[in-house]
C-alpha positions as protocol buffer text, in pm:
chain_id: "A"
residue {
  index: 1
  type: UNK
  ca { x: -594 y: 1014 z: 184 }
}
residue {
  index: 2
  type: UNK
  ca { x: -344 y: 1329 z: 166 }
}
residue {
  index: 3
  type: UNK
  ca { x: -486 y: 1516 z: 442 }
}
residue {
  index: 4
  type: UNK
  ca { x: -345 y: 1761 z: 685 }
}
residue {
  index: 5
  type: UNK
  ca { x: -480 y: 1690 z: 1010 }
}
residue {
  index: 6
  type: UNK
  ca { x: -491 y: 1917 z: 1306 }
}
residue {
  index: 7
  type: UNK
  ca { x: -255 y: 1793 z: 1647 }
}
residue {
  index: 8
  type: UNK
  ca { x: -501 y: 1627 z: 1846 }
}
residue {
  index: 9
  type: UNK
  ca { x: -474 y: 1356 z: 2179 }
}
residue {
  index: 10
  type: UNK
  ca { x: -663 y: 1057 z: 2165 }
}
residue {
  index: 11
  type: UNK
  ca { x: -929 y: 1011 z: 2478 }
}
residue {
  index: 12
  type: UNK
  ca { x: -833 y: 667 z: 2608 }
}
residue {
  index: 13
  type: UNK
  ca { x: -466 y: 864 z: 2708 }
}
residue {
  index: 14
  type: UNK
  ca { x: -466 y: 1227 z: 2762 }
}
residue {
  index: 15
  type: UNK
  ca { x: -21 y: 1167 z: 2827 }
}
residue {
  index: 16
  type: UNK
  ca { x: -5 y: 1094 z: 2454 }
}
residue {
  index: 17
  type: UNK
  ca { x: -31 y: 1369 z: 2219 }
}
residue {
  index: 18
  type: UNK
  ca { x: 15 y: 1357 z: 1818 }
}
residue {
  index: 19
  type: UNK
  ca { x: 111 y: 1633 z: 1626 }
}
residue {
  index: 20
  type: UNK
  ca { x: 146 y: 1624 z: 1238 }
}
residue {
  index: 21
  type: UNK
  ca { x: 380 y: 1816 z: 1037 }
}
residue {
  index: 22
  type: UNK
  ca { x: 227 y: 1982 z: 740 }
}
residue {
  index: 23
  type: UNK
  ca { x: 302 y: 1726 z: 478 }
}
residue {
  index: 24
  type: UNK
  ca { x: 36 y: 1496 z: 372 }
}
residue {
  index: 25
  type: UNK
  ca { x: -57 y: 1217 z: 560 }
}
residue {
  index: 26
  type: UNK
  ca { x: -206 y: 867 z: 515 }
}
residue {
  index: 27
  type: UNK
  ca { x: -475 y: 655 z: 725 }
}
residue {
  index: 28
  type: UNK
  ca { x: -339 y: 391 z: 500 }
}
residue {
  index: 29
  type: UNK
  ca { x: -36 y: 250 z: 775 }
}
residue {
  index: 30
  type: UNK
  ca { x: -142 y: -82 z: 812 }
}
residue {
  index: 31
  type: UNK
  ca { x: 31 y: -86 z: 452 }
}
residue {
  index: 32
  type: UNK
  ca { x: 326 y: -131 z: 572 }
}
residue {
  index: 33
  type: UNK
  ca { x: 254 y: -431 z: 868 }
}
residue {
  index: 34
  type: UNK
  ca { x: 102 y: -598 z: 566 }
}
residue {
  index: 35
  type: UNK
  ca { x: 368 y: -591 z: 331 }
}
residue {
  index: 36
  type: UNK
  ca { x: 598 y: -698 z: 569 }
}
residue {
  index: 37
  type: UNK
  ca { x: 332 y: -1009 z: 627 }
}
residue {
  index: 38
  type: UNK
  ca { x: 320 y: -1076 z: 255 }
}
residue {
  index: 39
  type: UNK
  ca { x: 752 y: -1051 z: 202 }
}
residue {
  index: 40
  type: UNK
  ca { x: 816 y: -1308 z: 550 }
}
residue {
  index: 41
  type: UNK
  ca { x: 544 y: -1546 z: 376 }
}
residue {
  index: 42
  type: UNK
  ca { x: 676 y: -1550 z: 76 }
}
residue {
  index: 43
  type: UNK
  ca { x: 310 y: -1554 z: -46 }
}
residue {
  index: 44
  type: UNK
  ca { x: 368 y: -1327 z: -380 }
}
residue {
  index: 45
  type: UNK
  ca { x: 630 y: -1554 z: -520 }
}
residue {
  index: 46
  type: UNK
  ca { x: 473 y: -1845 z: -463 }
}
residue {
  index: 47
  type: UNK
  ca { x: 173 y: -1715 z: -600 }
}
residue {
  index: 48
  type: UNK
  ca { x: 424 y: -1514 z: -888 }
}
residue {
  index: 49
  type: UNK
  ca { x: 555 y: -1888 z: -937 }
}
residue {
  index: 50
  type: UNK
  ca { x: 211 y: -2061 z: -998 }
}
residue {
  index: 51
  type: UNK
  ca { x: 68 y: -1783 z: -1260 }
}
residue {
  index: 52
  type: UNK
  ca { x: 198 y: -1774 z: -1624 }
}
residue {
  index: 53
  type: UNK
  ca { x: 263 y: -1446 z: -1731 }
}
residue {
  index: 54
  type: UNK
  ca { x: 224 y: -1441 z: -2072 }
}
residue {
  index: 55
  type: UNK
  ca { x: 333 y: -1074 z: -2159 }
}
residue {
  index: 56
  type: UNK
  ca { x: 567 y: -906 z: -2429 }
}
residue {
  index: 57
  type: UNK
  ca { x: 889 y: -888 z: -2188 }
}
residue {
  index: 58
  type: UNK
  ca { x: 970 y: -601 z: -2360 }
}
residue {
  index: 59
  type: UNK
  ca { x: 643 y: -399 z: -2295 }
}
residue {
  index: 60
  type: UNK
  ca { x: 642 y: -532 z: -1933 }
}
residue {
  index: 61
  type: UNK
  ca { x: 641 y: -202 z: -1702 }
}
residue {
  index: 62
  type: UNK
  ca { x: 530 y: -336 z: -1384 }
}
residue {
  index: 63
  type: UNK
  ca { x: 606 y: -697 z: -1298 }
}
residue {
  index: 64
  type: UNK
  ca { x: 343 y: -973 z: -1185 }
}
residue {
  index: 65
  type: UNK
  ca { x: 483 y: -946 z: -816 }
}
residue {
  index: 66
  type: UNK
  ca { x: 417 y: -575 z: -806 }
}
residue {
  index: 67
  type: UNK
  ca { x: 86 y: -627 z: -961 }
}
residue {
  index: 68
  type: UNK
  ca { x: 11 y: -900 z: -705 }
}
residue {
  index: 69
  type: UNK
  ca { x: 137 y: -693 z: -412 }
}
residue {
  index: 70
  type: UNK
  ca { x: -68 y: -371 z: -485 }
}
residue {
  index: 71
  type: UNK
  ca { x: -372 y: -585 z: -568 }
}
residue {
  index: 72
  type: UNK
  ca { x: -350 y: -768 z: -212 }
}
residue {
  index: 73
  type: UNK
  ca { x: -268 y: -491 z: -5 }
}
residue {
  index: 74
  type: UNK
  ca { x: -539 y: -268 z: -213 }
}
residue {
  index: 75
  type: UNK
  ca { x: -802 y: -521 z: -168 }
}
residue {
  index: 76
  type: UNK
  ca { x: -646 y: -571 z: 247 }
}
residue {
  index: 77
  type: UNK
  ca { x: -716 y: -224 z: 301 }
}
residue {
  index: 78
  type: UNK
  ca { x: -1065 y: -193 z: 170 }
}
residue {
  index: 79
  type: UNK
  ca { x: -953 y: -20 z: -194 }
}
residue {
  index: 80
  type: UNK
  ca { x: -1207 y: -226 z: -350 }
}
residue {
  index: 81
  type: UNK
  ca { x: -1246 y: -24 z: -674 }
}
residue {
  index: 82
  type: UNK
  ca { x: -858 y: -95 z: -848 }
}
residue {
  index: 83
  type: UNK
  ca { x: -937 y: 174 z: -1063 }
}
residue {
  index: 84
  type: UNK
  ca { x: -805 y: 371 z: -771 }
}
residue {
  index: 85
  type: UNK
  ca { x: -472 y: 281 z: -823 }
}
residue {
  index: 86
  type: UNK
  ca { x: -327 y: 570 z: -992 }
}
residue {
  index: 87
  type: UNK
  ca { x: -510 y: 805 z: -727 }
}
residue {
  index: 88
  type: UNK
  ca { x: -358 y: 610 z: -435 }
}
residue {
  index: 89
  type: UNK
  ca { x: 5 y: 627 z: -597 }
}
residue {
  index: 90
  type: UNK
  ca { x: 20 y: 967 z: -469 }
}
residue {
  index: 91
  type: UNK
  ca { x: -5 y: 808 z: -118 }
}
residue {
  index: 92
  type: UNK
  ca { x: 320 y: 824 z: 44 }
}
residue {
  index: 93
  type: UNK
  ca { x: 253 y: 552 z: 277 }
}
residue {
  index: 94
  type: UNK
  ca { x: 119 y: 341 z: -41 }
}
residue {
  index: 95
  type: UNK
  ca { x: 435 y: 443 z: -262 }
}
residue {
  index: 96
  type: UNK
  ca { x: 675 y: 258 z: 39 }
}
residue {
  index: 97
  type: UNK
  ca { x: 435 y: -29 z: 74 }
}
residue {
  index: 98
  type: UNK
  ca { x: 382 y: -105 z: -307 }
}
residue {
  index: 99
  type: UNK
  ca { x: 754 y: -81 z: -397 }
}
């Protein structure tokens, strides 16, 4: 996560070539074809619908949505340790997807 990678052409296509600029970047962009999955589903808020939520409202910083979108698309991506979670918000691909 949050490398700078070298320009490099994949084997299978020498006409293609990738080159990275020198901002970090993520191996992490199925993130995004999975949050789209999970908003056209409408799998989080039927899921946020069925679970009581039993926090202070006042003392609520992230809401059970969020929560249940980071932990599926954590978990999707092979994140298995959650305690990652504050490491991985420095992902920018992550930061988009998570939102």
């Amino acid at each position: 996560m949050g490398e700078t990678l070298p320009s490099w052409k994949p084997s299978c296509n020498l006409s293609v070539s990738v080159q990275l600029s020198e901002r970090k970047t993520s191996s992490d962009a199925g993130a995004f074809l999975l949050r789209e999955v999970l908003d056209r589903s409408g799998v989080i808020e039927s899921l946020d619908r069925q679970l009581l939520d039993d926090r202070a409202p006042a003392r609520v910083q992230h809401s059970l949505s969020s929560q249940l979108r980071t932990l599926l698309i954590q978990r999707a991506l092979g994140w298995d340790d959650l305690s990652d979670t504050q490491t991985l918000a420095n992902d920018p691909v992550l930061q988009l997807a998570h939102a």
